Coordinates of C-alpha atoms in Angstrom, one line a residue:
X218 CA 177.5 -41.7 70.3
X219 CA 176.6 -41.2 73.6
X220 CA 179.3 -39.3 74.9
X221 CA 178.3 -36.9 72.1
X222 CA 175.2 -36.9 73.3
X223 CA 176.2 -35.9 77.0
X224 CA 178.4 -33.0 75.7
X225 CA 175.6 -31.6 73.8
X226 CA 172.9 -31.9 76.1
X227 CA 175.2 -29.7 78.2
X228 CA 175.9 -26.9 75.7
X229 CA 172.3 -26.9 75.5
X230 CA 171.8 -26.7 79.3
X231 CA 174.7 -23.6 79.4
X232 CA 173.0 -21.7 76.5
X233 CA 169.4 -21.8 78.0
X234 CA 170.8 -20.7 81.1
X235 CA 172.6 -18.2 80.2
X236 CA 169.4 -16.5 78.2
X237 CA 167.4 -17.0 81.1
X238 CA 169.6 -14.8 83.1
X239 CA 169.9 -12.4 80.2
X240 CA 165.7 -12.8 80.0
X241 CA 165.5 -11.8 84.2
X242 CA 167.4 -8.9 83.6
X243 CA 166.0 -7.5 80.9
X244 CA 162.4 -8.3 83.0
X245 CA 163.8 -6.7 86.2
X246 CA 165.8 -3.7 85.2
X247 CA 164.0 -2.9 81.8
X248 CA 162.8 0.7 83.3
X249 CA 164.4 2.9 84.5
X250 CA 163.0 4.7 87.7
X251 CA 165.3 7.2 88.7
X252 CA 164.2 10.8 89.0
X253 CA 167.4 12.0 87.3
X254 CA 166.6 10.2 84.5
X255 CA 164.0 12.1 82.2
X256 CA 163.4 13.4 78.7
X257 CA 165.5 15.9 76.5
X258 CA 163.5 17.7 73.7
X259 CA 164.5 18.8 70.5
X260 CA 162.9 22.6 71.4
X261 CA 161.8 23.9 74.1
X262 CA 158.7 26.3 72.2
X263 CA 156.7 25.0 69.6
X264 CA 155.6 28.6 68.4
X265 CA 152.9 28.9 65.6
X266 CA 152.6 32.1 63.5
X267 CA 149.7 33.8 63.1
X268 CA 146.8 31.7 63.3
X269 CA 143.4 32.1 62.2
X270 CA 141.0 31.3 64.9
X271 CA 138.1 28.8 64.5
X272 CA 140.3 27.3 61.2
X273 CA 143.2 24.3 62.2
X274 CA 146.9 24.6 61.4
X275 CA 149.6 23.1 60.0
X276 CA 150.8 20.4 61.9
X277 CA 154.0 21.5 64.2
X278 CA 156.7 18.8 64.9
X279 CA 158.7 18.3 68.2
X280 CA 161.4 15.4 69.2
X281 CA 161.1 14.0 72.7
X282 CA 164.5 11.5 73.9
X283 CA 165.6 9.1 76.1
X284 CA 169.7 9.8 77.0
X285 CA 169.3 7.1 79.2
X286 CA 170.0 3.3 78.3
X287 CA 166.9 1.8 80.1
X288 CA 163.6 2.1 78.8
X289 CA 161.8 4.9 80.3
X290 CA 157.8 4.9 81.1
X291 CA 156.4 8.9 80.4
X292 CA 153.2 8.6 82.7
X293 CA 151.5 11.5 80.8
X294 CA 151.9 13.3 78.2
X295 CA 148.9 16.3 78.1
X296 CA 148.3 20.0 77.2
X297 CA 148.0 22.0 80.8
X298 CA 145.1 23.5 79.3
X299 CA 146.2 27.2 80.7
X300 CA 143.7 29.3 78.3
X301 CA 139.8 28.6 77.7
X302 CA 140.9 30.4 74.1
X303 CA 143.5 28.1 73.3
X304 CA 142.8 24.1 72.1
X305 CA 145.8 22.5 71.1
X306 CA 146.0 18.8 69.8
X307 CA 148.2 16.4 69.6
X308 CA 149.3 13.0 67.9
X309 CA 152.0 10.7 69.7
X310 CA 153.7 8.9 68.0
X311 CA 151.2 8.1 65.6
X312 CA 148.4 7.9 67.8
X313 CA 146.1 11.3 67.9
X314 CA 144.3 12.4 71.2
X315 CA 144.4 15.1 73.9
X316 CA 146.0 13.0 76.7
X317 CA 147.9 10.3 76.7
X318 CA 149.8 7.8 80.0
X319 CA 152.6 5.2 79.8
X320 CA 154.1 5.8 77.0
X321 CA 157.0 4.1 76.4
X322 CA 160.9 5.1 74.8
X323 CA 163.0 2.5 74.3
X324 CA 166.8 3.1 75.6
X325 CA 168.8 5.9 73.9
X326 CA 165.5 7.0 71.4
X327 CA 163.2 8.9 70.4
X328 CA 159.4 9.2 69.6
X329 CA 157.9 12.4 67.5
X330 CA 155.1 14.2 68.5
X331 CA 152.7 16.3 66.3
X332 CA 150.8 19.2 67.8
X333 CA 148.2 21.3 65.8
X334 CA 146.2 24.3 67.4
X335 CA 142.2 25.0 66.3
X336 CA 141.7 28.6 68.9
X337 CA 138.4 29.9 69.4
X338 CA 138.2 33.8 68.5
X339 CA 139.5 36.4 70.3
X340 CA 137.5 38.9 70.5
X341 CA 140.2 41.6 69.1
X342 CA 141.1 42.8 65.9
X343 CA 144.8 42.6 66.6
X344 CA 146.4 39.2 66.5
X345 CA 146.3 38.2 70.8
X346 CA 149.2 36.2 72.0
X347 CA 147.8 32.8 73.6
X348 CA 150.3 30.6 75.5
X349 CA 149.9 27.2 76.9
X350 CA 152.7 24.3 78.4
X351 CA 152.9 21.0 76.9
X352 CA 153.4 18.7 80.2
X353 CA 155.0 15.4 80.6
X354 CA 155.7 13.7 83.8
X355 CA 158.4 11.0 84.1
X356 CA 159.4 9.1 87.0
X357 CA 157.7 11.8 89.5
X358 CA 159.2 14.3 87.5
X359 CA 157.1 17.3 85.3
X360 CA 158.7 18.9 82.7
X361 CA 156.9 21.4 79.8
X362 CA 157.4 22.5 76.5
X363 CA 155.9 26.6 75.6
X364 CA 152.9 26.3 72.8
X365 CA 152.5 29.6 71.2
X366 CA 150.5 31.1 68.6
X367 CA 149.1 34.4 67.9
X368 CA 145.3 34.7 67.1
X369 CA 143.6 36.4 64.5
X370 CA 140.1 37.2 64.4
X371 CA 138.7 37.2 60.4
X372 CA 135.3 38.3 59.1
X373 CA 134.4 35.6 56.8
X374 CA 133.1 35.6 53.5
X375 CA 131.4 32.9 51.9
X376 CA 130.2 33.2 48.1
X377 CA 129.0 36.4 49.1
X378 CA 127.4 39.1 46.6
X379 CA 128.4 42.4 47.4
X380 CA 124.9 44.3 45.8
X381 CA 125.0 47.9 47.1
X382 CA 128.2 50.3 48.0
X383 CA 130.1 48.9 50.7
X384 CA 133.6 49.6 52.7
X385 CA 135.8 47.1 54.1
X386 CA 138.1 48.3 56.8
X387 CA 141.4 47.7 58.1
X388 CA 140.2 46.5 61.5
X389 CA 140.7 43.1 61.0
X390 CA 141.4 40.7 57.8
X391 CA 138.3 39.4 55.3
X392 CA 139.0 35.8 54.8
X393 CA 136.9 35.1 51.4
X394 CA 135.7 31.6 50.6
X395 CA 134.8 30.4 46.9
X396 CA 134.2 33.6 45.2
X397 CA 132.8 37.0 45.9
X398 CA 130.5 38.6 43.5
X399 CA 130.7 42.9 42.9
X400 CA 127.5 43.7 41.0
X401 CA 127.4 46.0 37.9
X402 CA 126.7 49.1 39.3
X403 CA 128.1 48.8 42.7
X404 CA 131.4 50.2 44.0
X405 CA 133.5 48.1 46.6
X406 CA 136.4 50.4 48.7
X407 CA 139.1 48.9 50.4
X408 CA 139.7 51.2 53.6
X409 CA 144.0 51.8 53.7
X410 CA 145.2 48.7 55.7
X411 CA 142.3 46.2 54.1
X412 CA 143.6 42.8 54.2
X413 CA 141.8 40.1 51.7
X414 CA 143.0 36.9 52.7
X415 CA 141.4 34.0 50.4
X416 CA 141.1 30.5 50.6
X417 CA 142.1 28.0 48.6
X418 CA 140.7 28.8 44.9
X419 CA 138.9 31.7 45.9
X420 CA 138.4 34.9 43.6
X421 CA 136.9 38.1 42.9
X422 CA 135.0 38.6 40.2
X423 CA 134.0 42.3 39.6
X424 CA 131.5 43.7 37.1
X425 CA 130.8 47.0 39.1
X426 CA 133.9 49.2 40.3
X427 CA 136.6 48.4 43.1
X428 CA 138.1 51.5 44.9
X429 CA 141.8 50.4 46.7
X430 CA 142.7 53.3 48.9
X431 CA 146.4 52.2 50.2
X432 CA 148.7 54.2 51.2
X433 CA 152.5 53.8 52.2
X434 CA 152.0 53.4 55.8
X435 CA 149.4 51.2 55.5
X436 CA 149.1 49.2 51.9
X437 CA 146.3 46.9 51.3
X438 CA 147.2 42.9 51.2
X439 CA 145.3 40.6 48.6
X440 CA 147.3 36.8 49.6
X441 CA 146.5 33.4 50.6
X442 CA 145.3 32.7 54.1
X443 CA 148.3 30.6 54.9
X444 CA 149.8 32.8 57.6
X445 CA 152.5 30.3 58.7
X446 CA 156.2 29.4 56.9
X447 CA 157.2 27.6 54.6
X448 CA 160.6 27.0 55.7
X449 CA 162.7 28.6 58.6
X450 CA 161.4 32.4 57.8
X451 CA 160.9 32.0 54.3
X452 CA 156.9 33.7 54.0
X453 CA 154.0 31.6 52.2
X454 CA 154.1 34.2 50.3
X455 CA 156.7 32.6 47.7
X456 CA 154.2 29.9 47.0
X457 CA 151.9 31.0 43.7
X458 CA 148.3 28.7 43.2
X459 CA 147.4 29.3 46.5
X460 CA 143.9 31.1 45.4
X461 CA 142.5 31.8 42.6
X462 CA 142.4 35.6 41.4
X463 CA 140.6 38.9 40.9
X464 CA 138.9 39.2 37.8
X465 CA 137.5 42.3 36.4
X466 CA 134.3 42.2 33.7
X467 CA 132.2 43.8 31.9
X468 CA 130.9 46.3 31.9
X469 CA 133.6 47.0 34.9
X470 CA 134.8 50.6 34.8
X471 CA 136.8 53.2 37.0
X472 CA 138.8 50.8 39.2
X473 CA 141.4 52.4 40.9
X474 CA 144.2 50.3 43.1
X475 CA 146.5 52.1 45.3
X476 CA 149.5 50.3 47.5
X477 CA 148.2 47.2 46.4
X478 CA 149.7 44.0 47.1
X479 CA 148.7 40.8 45.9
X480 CA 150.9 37.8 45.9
X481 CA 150.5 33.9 45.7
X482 CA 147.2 33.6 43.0
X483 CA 146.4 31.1 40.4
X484 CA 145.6 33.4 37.4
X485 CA 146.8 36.7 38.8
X486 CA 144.5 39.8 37.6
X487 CA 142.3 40.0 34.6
X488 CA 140.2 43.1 33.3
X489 CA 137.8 42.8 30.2
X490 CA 135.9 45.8 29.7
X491 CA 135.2 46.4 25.6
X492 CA 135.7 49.9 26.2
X493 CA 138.8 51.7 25.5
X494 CA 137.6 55.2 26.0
X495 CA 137.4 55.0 29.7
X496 CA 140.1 53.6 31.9
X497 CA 138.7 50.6 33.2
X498 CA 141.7 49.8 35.5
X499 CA 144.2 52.2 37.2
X500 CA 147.0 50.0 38.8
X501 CA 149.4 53.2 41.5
X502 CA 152.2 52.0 43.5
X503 CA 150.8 48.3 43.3
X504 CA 152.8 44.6 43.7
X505 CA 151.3 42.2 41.4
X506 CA 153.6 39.1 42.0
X507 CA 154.1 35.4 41.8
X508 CA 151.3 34.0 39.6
X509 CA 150.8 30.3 38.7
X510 CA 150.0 32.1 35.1
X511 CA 149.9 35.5 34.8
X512 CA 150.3 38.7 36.4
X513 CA 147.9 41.0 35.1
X514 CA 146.1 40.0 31.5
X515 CA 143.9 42.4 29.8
X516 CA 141.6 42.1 26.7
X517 CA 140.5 45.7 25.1
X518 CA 140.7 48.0 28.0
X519 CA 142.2 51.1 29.1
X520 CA 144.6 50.1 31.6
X521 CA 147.1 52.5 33.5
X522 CA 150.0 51.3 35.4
X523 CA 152.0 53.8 37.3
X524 CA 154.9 52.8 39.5
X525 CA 154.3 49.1 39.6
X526 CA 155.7 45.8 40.1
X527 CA 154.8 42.7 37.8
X528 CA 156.9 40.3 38.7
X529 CA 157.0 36.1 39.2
X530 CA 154.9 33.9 37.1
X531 CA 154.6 30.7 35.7
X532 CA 153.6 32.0 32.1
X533 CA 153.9 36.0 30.8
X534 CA 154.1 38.2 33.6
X535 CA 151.8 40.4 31.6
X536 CA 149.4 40.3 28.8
X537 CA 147.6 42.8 27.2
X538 CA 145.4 41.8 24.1
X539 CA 143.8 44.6 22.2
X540 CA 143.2 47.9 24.0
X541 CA 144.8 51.0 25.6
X542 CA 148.1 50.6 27.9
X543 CA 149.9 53.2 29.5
X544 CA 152.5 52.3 31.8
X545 CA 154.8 54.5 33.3
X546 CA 157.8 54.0 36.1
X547 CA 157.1 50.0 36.3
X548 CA 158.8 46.9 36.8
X549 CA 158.5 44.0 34.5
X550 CA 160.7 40.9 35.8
X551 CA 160.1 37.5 36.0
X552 CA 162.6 35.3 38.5
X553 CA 159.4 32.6 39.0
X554 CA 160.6 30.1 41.5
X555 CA 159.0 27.0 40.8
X556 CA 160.3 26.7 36.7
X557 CA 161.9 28.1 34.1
X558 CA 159.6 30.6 31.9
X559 CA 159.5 30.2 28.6
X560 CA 157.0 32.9 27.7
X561 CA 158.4 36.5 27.0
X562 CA 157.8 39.0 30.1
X563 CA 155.7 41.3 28.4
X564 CA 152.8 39.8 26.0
X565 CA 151.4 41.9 23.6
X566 CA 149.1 42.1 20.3
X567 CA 146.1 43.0 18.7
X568 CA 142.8 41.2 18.6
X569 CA 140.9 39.4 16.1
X570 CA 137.6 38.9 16.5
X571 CA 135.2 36.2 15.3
X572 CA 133.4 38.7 12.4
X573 CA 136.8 39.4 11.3
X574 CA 137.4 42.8 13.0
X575 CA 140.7 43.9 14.7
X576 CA 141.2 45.4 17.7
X577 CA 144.0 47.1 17.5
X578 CA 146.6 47.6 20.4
X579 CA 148.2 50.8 21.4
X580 CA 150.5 51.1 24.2
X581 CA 153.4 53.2 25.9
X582 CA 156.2 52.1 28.3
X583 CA 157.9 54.8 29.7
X584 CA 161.0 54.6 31.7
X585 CA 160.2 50.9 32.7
X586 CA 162.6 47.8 33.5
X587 CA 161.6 44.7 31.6
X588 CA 164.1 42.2 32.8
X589 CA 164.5 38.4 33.8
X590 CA 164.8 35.1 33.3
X591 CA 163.2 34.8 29.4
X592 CA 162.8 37.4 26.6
X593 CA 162.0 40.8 27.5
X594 CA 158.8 41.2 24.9
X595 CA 157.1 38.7 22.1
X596 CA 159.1 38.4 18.9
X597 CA 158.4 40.6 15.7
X598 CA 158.4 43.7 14.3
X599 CA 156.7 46.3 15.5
X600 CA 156.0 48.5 12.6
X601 CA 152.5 47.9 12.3
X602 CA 151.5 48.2 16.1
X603 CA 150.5 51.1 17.8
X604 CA 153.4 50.4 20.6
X605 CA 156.0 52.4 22.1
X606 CA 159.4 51.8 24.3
X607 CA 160.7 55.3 25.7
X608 CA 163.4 55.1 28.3
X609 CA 163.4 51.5 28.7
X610 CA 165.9 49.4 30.0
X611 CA 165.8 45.5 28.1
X612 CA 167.7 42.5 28.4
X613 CA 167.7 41.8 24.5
X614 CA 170.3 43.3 22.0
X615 CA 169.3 45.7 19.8
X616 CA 169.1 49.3 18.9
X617 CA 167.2 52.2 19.0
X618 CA 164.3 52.9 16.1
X619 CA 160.3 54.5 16.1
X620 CA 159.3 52.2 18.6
X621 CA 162.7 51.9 20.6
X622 CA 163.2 55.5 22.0
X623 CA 166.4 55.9 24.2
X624 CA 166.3 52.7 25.8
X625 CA 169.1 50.8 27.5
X626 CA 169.7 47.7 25.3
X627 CA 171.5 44.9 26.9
X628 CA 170.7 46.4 30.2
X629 CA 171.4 44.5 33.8
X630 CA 169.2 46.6 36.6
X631 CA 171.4 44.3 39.4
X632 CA 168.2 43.9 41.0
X633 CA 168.6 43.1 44.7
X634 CA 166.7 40.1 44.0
X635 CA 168.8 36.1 45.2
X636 CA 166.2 33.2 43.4
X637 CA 168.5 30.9 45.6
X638 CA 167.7 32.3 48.8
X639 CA 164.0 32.9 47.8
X640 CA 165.0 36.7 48.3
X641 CA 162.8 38.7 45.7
X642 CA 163.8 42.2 46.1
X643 CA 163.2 44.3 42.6
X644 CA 165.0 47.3 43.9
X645 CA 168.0 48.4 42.5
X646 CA 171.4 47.7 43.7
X647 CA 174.4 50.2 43.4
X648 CA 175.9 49.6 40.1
X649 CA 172.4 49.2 38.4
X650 CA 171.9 50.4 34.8
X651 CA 168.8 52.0 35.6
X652 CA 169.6 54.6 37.9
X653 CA 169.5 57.9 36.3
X654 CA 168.6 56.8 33.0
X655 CA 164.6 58.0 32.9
X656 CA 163.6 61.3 31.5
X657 CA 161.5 63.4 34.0
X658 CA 159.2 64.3 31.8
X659 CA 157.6 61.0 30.9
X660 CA 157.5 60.8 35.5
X661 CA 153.5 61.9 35.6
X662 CA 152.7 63.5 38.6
X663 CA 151.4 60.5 40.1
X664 CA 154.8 58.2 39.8
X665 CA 156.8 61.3 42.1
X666 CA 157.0 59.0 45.1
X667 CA 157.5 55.3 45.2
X668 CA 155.6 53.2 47.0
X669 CA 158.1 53.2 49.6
X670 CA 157.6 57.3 49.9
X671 CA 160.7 57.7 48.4
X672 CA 160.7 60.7 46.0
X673 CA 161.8 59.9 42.5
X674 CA 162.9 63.9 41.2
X675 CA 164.8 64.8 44.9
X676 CA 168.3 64.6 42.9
X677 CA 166.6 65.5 39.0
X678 CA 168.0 62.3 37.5
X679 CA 165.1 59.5 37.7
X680 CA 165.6 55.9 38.0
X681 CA 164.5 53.4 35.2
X682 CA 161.4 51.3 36.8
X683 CA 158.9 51.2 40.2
X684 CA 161.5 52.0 42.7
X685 CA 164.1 54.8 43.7
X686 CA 167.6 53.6 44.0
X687 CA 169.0 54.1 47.6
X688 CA 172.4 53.0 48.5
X689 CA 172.9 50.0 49.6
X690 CA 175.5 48.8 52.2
X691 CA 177.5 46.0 51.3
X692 CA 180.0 43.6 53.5
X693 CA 183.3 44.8 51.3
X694 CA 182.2 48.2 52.5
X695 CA 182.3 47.9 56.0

């Protein structure tokens, strides 16, 4: 018993020993102090996109490592503070401040750091390129990482009434918050160039007249006020419910949008008006696109459409209830990103009303492409509507008849369009049905050019839908 004892108060002694010396070690040489040792980043530019001064970011990631197998100590971490413009922030590691010392990375590891940027404005209407370093200084050594971002200057709008005739200008963009009123009686015009950037749920709602002057060199931009990317350099633009909408009511009248486009919305455009003798809404050479409902809805107007793109939504791309619709040279897909669509493309029927009147809908699509994902246009016969399909190109089956004039059933337009790739291109590709299958005389004068400039009766044979086929280049052809 004793001998056992003896042998193992001496494994004991051995074991406790030998930790100890492990224990010193560890103590003494835990930290590394050798100037070669020091950090490797993940990046060496945390660039921003356009940001919109006096408004925060999203938050930017970086990696920062230790290669070595000793700890390392980082004596400070801090933003060099090169511009008075510039205020950049950051979180380490889970800890949020400005400046931070002795922070510590374990042996062959990592730590994340989060940086956001809030700029002051600067005093241009052009976004101004700021710059600043992100410093850290190990063992006596100072290394940086580049902090971009490009400032933009915004005149804000806050729930604002717009009560008398007024321009907005191309200067610099209106970010709009909540909604902006356009009294009865009052006419708003959008200079060529306007950008409307809105915030999240923020609208128009319009009972006087809105004047949209775009033009192909300079189009006017109705989007969310996320400037930055969603992924790589996929465009916020692909995300619909970012704002709410423009809405048009009565008794609106004489609206006329030109190079229009307007992307990213909750309930996409609405017009009301009660008054089908007047065109309440003139729609030339405009995108309406990606819609968390609907492109464009209208209940008993006069709407024209000429050269336009509906495209992306949730629910119908378009709706018309009731009314007056004259659409000529547009595009009618839906590819929405974030489900399937049930609803058909193109929604579209008369009106009863509570004291048992109908308003009845008449409407003409001429040398359109309704195409996509779901049915072309709502199910039934359309022998007792007022409605009319000349020079079409559909994705059903079926055949000519009154209200099916010349149109290309069963139709593929091979539009350049990859869902996959988040690549929504409604141009045509080379083999596309649609080229050459309009009649020019159903091309009003206003249609002629796309709103690319591209000139729809140069070769006599006009395309099917809002765009001029141009060839495109292709890897088997090189």
């Amino acid at each position: 018993m004793k001998m056992m004892l003896k042998r193992y108060s001496l494994w004991t002694a051995l074991v406790l020993m030998a930790l100890t010396v492990l224990l010193g070690s560890c103590i003494e040489d835990g930290f590394t102090t050798s100037s070669s040792d020091v950090l490797a980043f993940n990046t060496d530019t945390v660039a921003f996109d356009t940001v919109i001064t006096l408004q925060g970011t999203a938050t930017k990631q970086m990696v920062v490592y230790n290669r070595s197998k000793k700890q390392i100590n980082i004596s400070s971490i801090k933003v060099a503070g090169l511009s008075s413009k510039g205020h950049f922030h950051l979180n380490v590691d889970g800890i949020r401040g400005d400046e931070f010392q002795n922070v510590e990375i374990r042996g062959n590891d990592s730590i994340y750091i989060f940086i956001e940027a809030n700029l002051d404005e600067m005093e241009q209407n052009e976004p101004t390129l700021l710059e600043d370093r992100l410093e850290f200084v190990t063992n006596g050594m100072t290394q940086s990482v580049l902090l971009s971002a490009w400032g933009q200057d915004v005149v804000r709008i806050n729930g604002d009434t717009i009560s008398r005739s007024t321009h907005f200008t191309g200067d610099k963009p209106y970010l709009i918050y909540d909604t902006m009123f356009v009294s009865q009686g009052v006419t708003l015009t959008l200079d060529p160039g306007t950008t409307l950037l809105f915030h999240d749920k923020a609208a128009i709602r319009c009972a006087g007249r809105m004047l949209a002057n775009g033009t192909v060199q300079e189009p006017i931009y109705f989007r969310g006020d996320r400037l930055d990317r969603v992924v790589g350099s996929t465009s916020f633009d692909i995300m619909s419910g970012q704002w709410g909408g423009v809405i048009f009511t009565p008794p609106t009248m004489g609206n006329v949008l030109k190079h229009v486009i307007m992307k990213g919305s909750t309930i996409g455009m609405h017009c009301t008006a009660y008054d089908t003798t007047r065109c309440a809404l003139k729609l030339v050479n405009c995108v309406l696109s990606n819609s968390a409902s609907t492109c464009l809805a209208t209940a008993m107007c006069y709407v024209q459409a000429i050269g336009t793109e509906f495209s992306d939504a949730a629910e119908e791309v378009v709706y018309f209830a009731g009314g007056k619709v004259m659409a000529s040279q547009c595009t009618f897909a839906n590819y929405y990103l974030f489900k399937i669509p049930t609803l058909p493309i193109v929604n579209i029927f008369d009106v009863k009303f509570d004291n048992g009147t109908i308003g009845k809908i008449r409407a003409y699509f001429d040398n359109c492409i309704i195409h996509g994902l779901t049915s072309d246009i709502n199910e039934g016969v359309l022998n007792d509507y007022d409605v009319y399909l000349r020079y079409c190109l559909l994705k059903s089956e079926g055949h000519d008849d009154d209200h099916f004039i010349n149109c290309v059933w069963d139709g593929d337009p091979l539009f350049l369009t990859i869902r996959d790739d988040y690549l929504f291109d409604y141009r045509l590709d080379n083999e596309s049905e649609a080229i050459g299958k309009g009649n020019p005389a159903l091309c009003p004068p206003e249609a002629r050019y796309d709103r690319y400039g591209k000139d729809r009766l140069a070769t006599g044979a006009v395309d099917l839908g809002a765009y001029v086929w141009e060839y495109v280049p292709h890897d088997e052809d090189q």
